[in-house]
mmCIF file of C-alpha atoms in Angstrom:
data_model
loop_
_atom_site.group_PDB
_atom_site.id
_atom_site.type_symbol
_atom_site.label_atom_id
_atom_site.label_comp_id
_atom_site.label_asym_id
_atom_site.label_seq_id
_atom_site.Cartn_x
_atom_site.Cartn_y
_atom_site.Cartn_z
ATOM 1 C CA UNK A 1 -20.939 17.594 15.245
ATOM 2 C CA UNK A 2 -22.817 15.905 18.086
ATOM 3 C CA UNK A 3 -19.547 14.833 19.694
ATOM 4 C CA UNK A 4 -18.236 18.394 19.563
ATOM 5 C CA UNK A 5 -21.382 19.725 21.248
ATOM 6 C CA UNK A 6 -21.140 17.109 24.005
ATOM 7 C CA UNK A 7 -17.462 17.886 24.512
ATOM 8 C CA UNK A 8 -18.148 21.627 24.751
ATOM 9 C CA UNK A 9 -20.868 21.028 27.354
ATOM 10 C CA UNK A 10 -18.555 18.845 29.449
ATOM 11 C CA UNK A 11 -15.719 21.404 29.614
ATOM 12 C CA UNK A 12 -15.445 24.893 31.156
ATOM 13 C CA UNK A 13 -16.165 27.678 28.687
ATOM 14 C CA UNK A 14 -12.712 29.226 29.013
ATOM 15 C CA UNK A 15 -11.103 25.905 28.160
ATOM 16 C CA UNK A 16 -13.462 25.535 25.189
ATOM 17 C CA UNK A 17 -12.155 28.902 23.939
ATOM 18 C CA UNK A 18 -8.622 27.577 24.413
ATOM 19 C CA UNK A 19 -9.447 24.517 22.292
ATOM 20 C CA UNK A 20 -10.887 26.804 19.604
ATOM 21 C CA UNK A 21 -7.597 28.703 19.543
ATOM 22 C CA UNK A 22 -5.739 25.407 19.155
ATOM 23 C CA UNK A 23 -7.871 24.691 16.100
ATOM 24 C CA UNK A 24 -6.923 28.098 14.677
ATOM 25 C CA UNK A 25 -3.232 27.398 15.327
ATOM 26 C CA UNK A 26 -3.577 24.100 13.495
ATOM 27 C CA UNK A 27 -4.965 25.836 10.400
ATOM 28 C CA UNK A 28 -2.239 28.495 10.512
ATOM 29 C CA UNK A 29 0.502 25.886 10.832
ATOM 30 C CA UNK A 30 -0.764 23.899 7.853
ATOM 31 C CA UNK A 31 -1.110 27.088 5.781
ATOM 32 C CA UNK A 32 2.460 28.170 6.532
ATOM 33 C CA UNK A 33 3.957 24.764 5.727
ATOM 34 C CA UNK A 34 1.973 24.471 2.489
ATOM 35 C CA UNK A 35 2.851 28.004 1.333
ATOM 36 C CA UNK A 36 6.590 27.576 1.905
ATOM 37 C CA UNK A 37 6.505 24.197 0.155
ATOM 38 C CA UNK A 38 4.747 25.727 -2.866
ATOM 39 C CA UNK A 39 7.350 28.502 -3.070
ATOM 40 C CA UNK A 40 10.171 25.948 -2.948
ATOM 41 C CA UNK A 41 8.505 23.809 -5.584
ATOM 42 C CA UNK A 42 8.411 26.698 -8.043
ATOM 43 C CA UNK A 43 12.176 27.141 -7.706
ATOM 44 C CA UNK A 44 13.320 23.526 -8.083
ATOM 45 C CA UNK A 45 13.451 22.948 -4.332
ATOM 46 C CA UNK A 46 15.643 25.970 -3.597
ATOM 47 C CA UNK A 47 14.915 28.226 -0.630
ATOM 48 C CA UNK A 48 14.390 31.708 -2.061
ATOM 49 C CA UNK A 49 14.449 33.479 1.307
ATOM 50 C CA UNK A 50 17.411 35.892 1.438
ATOM 51 C CA UNK A 51 17.994 35.017 -2.224
ATOM 52 C CA UNK A 52 19.309 37.213 -5.003
ATOM 53 C CA UNK A 53 17.510 37.627 -8.322
ATOM 54 C CA UNK A 54 18.918 39.049 -11.541
ATOM 55 C CA UNK A 55 16.847 40.739 -14.237
ATOM 56 C CA UNK A 56 17.958 40.346 -17.834
ATOM 57 C CA UNK A 57 16.815 43.454 -19.696
ATOM 58 C CA UNK A 58 17.534 41.893 -23.080
ATOM 59 C CA UNK A 59 15.358 38.817 -22.680
ATOM 60 C CA UNK A 60 13.206 40.482 -20.002
ATOM 61 C CA UNK A 61 13.432 37.438 -17.775
ATOM 62 C CA UNK A 62 14.284 36.892 -14.127
ATOM 63 C CA UNK A 63 16.746 34.312 -12.868
ATOM 64 C CA UNK A 64 17.814 33.137 -9.419
ATOM 65 C CA UNK A 65 21.459 33.991 -8.796
ATOM 66 C CA UNK A 66 21.874 33.001 -5.139
ATOM 67 C CA UNK A 67 19.591 31.125 -2.775
ATOM 68 C CA UNK A 68 19.647 30.128 0.874
ATOM 69 C CA UNK A 69 20.250 26.650 2.163
ATOM 70 C CA UNK A 70 17.134 24.460 1.834
ATOM 71 C CA UNK A 71 17.422 23.761 5.567
ATOM 72 C CA UNK A 72 16.260 27.321 6.257
ATOM 73 C CA UNK A 73 12.909 26.710 4.559
ATOM 74 C CA UNK A 74 12.791 23.243 6.104
ATOM 75 C CA UNK A 75 13.145 24.844 9.531
ATOM 76 C CA UNK A 76 10.113 27.051 8.887
ATOM 77 C CA UNK A 77 8.122 24.085 7.606
ATOM 78 C CA UNK A 78 9.078 21.775 10.487
ATOM 79 C CA UNK A 79 8.175 24.331 13.155
ATOM 80 C CA UNK A 80 4.796 24.951 11.500
ATOM 81 C CA UNK A 81 4.063 21.226 11.177
ATOM 82 C CA UNK A 82 5.060 20.557 14.797
ATOM 83 C CA UNK A 83 2.700 23.274 16.027
ATOM 84 C CA UNK A 84 -0.104 21.937 13.811
ATOM 85 C CA UNK A 85 0.376 18.321 14.955
ATOM 86 C CA UNK A 86 0.491 19.325 18.632
ATOM 87 C CA UNK A 87 -2.677 21.408 18.379
ATOM 88 C CA UNK A 88 -4.550 18.739 16.430
ATOM 89 C CA UNK A 89 -3.527 15.967 18.838
ATOM 90 C CA UNK A 90 -4.374 17.985 21.945
ATOM 91 C CA UNK A 91 -7.794 19.036 20.626
ATOM 92 C CA UNK A 92 -8.617 15.492 19.523
ATOM 93 C CA UNK A 93 -7.555 14.118 22.916
ATOM 94 C CA UNK A 94 -9.798 16.420 24.933
ATOM 95 C CA UNK A 95 -12.764 15.871 22.633
ATOM 96 C CA UNK A 96 -12.290 12.117 23.011
ATOM 97 C CA UNK A 97 -11.822 12.342 26.791
ATOM 98 C CA UNK A 98 -15.021 14.386 27.127
ATOM 99 C CA UNK A 99 -17.145 11.981 25.095
ATOM 100 C CA UNK A 100 -16.084 8.547 26.381
ATOM 101 C CA UNK A 101 -16.553 6.982 29.777
ATOM 102 C CA UNK A 102 -13.375 8.056 31.533
ATOM 103 C CA UNK A 103 -12.190 10.744 33.921
ATOM 104 C CA UNK A 104 -9.263 12.977 32.924
ATOM 105 C CA UNK A 105 -8.156 15.655 35.356
ATOM 106 C CA UNK A 106 -6.513 18.896 34.313
ATOM 107 C CA UNK A 107 -4.791 20.336 37.345
ATOM 108 C CA UNK A 108 -2.334 23.126 37.981
ATOM 109 C CA UNK A 109 0.585 20.919 36.958
ATOM 110 C CA UNK A 110 -0.787 20.449 33.447
ATOM 111 C CA UNK A 111 -1.529 24.163 33.226
ATOM 112 C CA UNK A 112 2.099 24.868 34.114
ATOM 113 C CA UNK A 113 3.250 22.442 31.427
ATOM 114 C CA UNK A 114 0.935 24.166 28.943
ATOM 115 C CA UNK A 115 2.491 27.530 29.772
ATOM 116 C CA UNK A 116 5.970 26.097 29.150
ATOM 117 C CA UNK A 117 4.804 24.749 25.776
ATOM 118 C CA UNK A 118 3.330 28.170 24.974
ATOM 119 C CA UNK A 119 6.656 29.829 25.726
ATOM 120 C CA UNK A 120 8.573 27.387 23.515
ATOM 121 C CA UNK A 121 6.175 27.765 20.582
ATOM 122 C CA UNK A 122 6.047 31.548 20.928
ATOM 123 C CA UNK A 123 9.836 31.693 20.734
ATOM 124 C CA UNK A 124 10.074 29.515 17.641
ATOM 125 C CA UNK A 125 7.154 31.260 15.938
ATOM 126 C CA UNK A 126 8.812 34.630 16.584
ATOM 127 C CA UNK A 127 12.042 33.356 15.007
ATOM 128 C CA UNK A 128 10.090 31.873 12.093
ATOM 129 C CA UNK A 129 8.170 35.092 11.507
ATOM 130 C CA UNK A 130 11.369 37.146 11.486
ATOM 131 C CA UNK A 131 12.994 34.725 9.040
ATOM 132 C CA UNK A 132 10.060 35.024 6.661
ATOM 133 C CA UNK A 133 9.783 38.815 6.976
ATOM 134 C CA UNK A 134 13.479 39.643 6.585
ATOM 135 C CA UNK A 135 14.132 36.913 4.039
ATOM 136 C CA UNK A 136 11.270 38.040 1.831
ATOM 137 C CA UNK A 137 12.340 41.694 2.056
ATOM 138 C CA UNK A 138 15.915 40.815 1.052
ATOM 139 C CA UNK A 139 14.577 38.856 -1.904
ATOM 140 C CA UNK A 140 12.334 41.709 -3.007
ATOM 141 C CA UNK A 141 15.156 44.246 -2.718
ATOM 142 C CA UNK A 142 17.128 42.308 -5.313
ATOM 143 C CA UNK A 143 14.115 42.022 -7.613
ATOM 144 C CA UNK A 144 12.978 45.621 -7.723
ATOM 145 C CA UNK A 145 14.772 47.338 -10.600
ATOM 146 C CA UNK A 146 13.022 50.588 -11.610
ATOM 147 C CA UNK A 147 11.624 51.231 -14.111
ATOM 148 C CA UNK A 148 11.555 47.584 -15.277
ATOM 149 C CA UNK A 149 10.082 46.149 -12.045
ATOM 150 C CA UNK A 150 8.625 48.443 -9.438
ATOM 151 C CA UNK A 151 7.333 45.880 -6.912
ATOM 152 C CA UNK A 152 8.012 42.345 -5.825
ATOM 153 C CA UNK A 153 4.418 41.377 -6.529
ATOM 154 C CA UNK A 154 4.817 42.559 -10.120
ATOM 155 C CA UNK A 155 7.657 40.057 -10.595
ATOM 156 C CA UNK A 156 5.107 37.242 -10.420
ATOM 157 C CA UNK A 157 3.860 38.318 -13.850
ATOM 158 C CA UNK A 158 7.338 38.355 -15.369
ATOM 159 C CA UNK A 159 8.837 35.316 -17.135
ATOM 160 C CA UNK A 160 11.533 33.390 -15.265
ATOM 161 C CA UNK A 161 14.378 31.449 -16.799
ATOM 162 C CA UNK A 162 13.986 27.655 -16.699
ATOM 163 C CA UNK A 163 13.558 25.712 -14.489
ATOM 164 C CA UNK A 164 12.091 28.462 -12.290
ATOM 165 C CA UNK A 165 8.401 29.431 -12.246
ATOM 166 C CA UNK A 166 7.677 32.465 -10.109
ATOM 167 C CA UNK A 167 3.949 32.857 -10.681
ATOM 168 C CA UNK A 168 3.036 32.578 -6.978
ATOM 169 C CA UNK A 169 6.247 33.061 -5.010
ATOM 170 C CA UNK A 170 5.313 36.435 -3.478
ATOM 171 C CA UNK A 171 1.751 35.366 -2.684
ATOM 172 C CA UNK A 172 3.011 32.150 -1.072
ATOM 173 C CA UNK A 173 5.611 33.904 1.074
ATOM 174 C CA UNK A 174 3.104 36.575 2.099
ATOM 175 C CA UNK A 175 0.543 33.927 3.103
ATOM 176 C CA UNK A 176 3.192 32.021 5.053
ATOM 177 C CA UNK A 177 4.285 35.115 6.958
ATOM 178 C CA UNK A 178 0.725 36.220 7.719
ATOM 179 C CA UNK A 179 -0.162 32.742 9.010
ATOM 180 C CA UNK A 180 2.875 32.701 11.293
ATOM 181 C CA UNK A 181 2.009 36.029 12.904
ATOM 182 C CA UNK A 182 -1.651 35.024 13.338
ATOM 183 C CA UNK A 183 -0.409 31.780 14.884
ATOM 184 C CA UNK A 184 1.838 33.775 17.207
ATOM 185 C CA UNK A 185 -1.115 35.956 18.274
ATOM 186 C CA UNK A 186 -3.283 32.883 18.937
ATOM 187 C CA UNK A 187 -0.605 31.423 21.209
ATOM 188 C CA UNK A 188 -0.485 34.676 23.157
ATOM 189 C CA UNK A 189 -4.246 34.338 23.695
ATOM 190 C CA UNK A 190 -3.800 30.703 24.730
ATOM 191 C CA UNK A 191 -1.184 31.707 27.293
ATOM 192 C CA UNK A 192 -3.523 34.395 28.611
ATOM 193 C CA UNK A 193 -6.414 31.926 28.859
ATOM 194 C CA UNK A 194 -4.267 29.422 30.780
ATOM 195 C CA UNK A 195 -3.047 32.115 33.183
ATOM 196 C CA UNK A 196 -6.653 33.170 33.835
ATOM 197 C CA UNK A 197 -7.634 29.569 34.573
ATOM 198 C CA UNK A 198 -4.714 29.197 36.983
ATOM 199 C CA UNK A 199 -5.641 32.397 38.799
ATOM 200 C CA UNK A 200 -9.272 31.265 39.061
ATOM 201 C CA UNK A 201 -8.220 27.812 40.212
ATOM 202 C CA UNK A 202 -10.172 26.299 37.316
ATOM 203 C CA UNK A 203 -9.094 22.712 37.810
ATOM 204 C CA UNK A 204 -11.582 20.282 36.319
ATOM 205 C CA UNK A 205 -12.163 16.687 35.402
ATOM 206 C CA UNK A 206 -13.389 15.787 31.936
ATOM 207 C CA UNK A 207 -16.060 13.141 32.385
ATOM 208 C CA UNK A 208 -17.478 11.054 29.584
ATOM 209 C CA UNK A 209 -21.044 9.856 29.300
ATOM 210 C CA UNK A 210 -22.287 7.625 32.057
ATOM 211 C CA UNK A 211 -22.905 4.315 30.333
ATOM 212 C CA UNK A 212 -23.656 2.415 33.530
ATOM 213 C CA UNK A 213 -27.082 0.967 34.157
ATOM 214 C CA UNK A 214 -29.781 2.442 36.343
ATOM 215 C CA UNK A 215 -30.431 1.465 39.953
ATOM 216 C CA UNK A 216 -32.688 -1.426 38.923
ATOM 217 C CA UNK A 217 -29.962 -2.809 36.675
ATOM 218 C CA UNK A 218 -27.207 -2.643 39.270
ATOM 219 C CA UNK A 219 -29.147 -4.148 42.174
ATOM 220 C CA UNK A 220 -28.322 -7.817 42.914
ATOM 221 C CA UNK A 221 -30.786 -10.447 41.737
ATOM 222 C CA UNK A 222 -30.910 -12.136 45.132
ATOM 223 C CA UNK A 223 -31.122 -10.209 48.343
ATOM 224 C CA UNK A 224 -30.319 -11.673 51.697
ATOM 225 C CA UNK A 225 -33.412 -11.914 53.836
ATOM 226 C CA UNK A 226 -33.819 -9.195 56.380
ATOM 227 C CA UNK A 227 -32.941 -10.153 59.898
ATOM 228 C CA UNK A 228 -35.408 -10.156 62.740
ATOM 229 C CA UNK A 229 -36.612 -6.739 63.753
#
């Protein structure tokens, strides 16, 4: 906690807000990856996005008829993990640079690179969010069979044929989608914060603690005698 306070004091407030948004993106990325992994685990590793489910009225059980390629869910997970790792590494780097005895400059070039990274992540998060939204809706359309099942959330309480267990599939997909869109919004704020810093010319140097000695410690032990006045 002390290191975080020192780091916040050594950096401009707008950049501290940017680092806080990176921390939020990290949490969202981990949440998305974990939720999609849980949903896959309940269906024997199959990707249920865009899948088709059949309801057996006789046994009153649900079964997965068609599923998407596992690479589709892996794509969502990889993008979320990449965003999380980048945000965690960047935040850790600046905290470290602000607390140790070294100078790290953040100029306009690095701000430009940050804006490029923002654009790349915003694109992939938009694609990921659309995949989760449309894929979940297609899945739910095949599940809803009035009057047996009136909502996709209700299907979580229905029995599934082995080896499938659908007790949390809707909750997991909903959490994953929500986390992606929150992540997308955070990156929009990050891009806005970087643009503001560029317009203000907020270039800075992160300086660690001064661990050098005082004047009495740095003076030489022997001084040359003063010359004649």
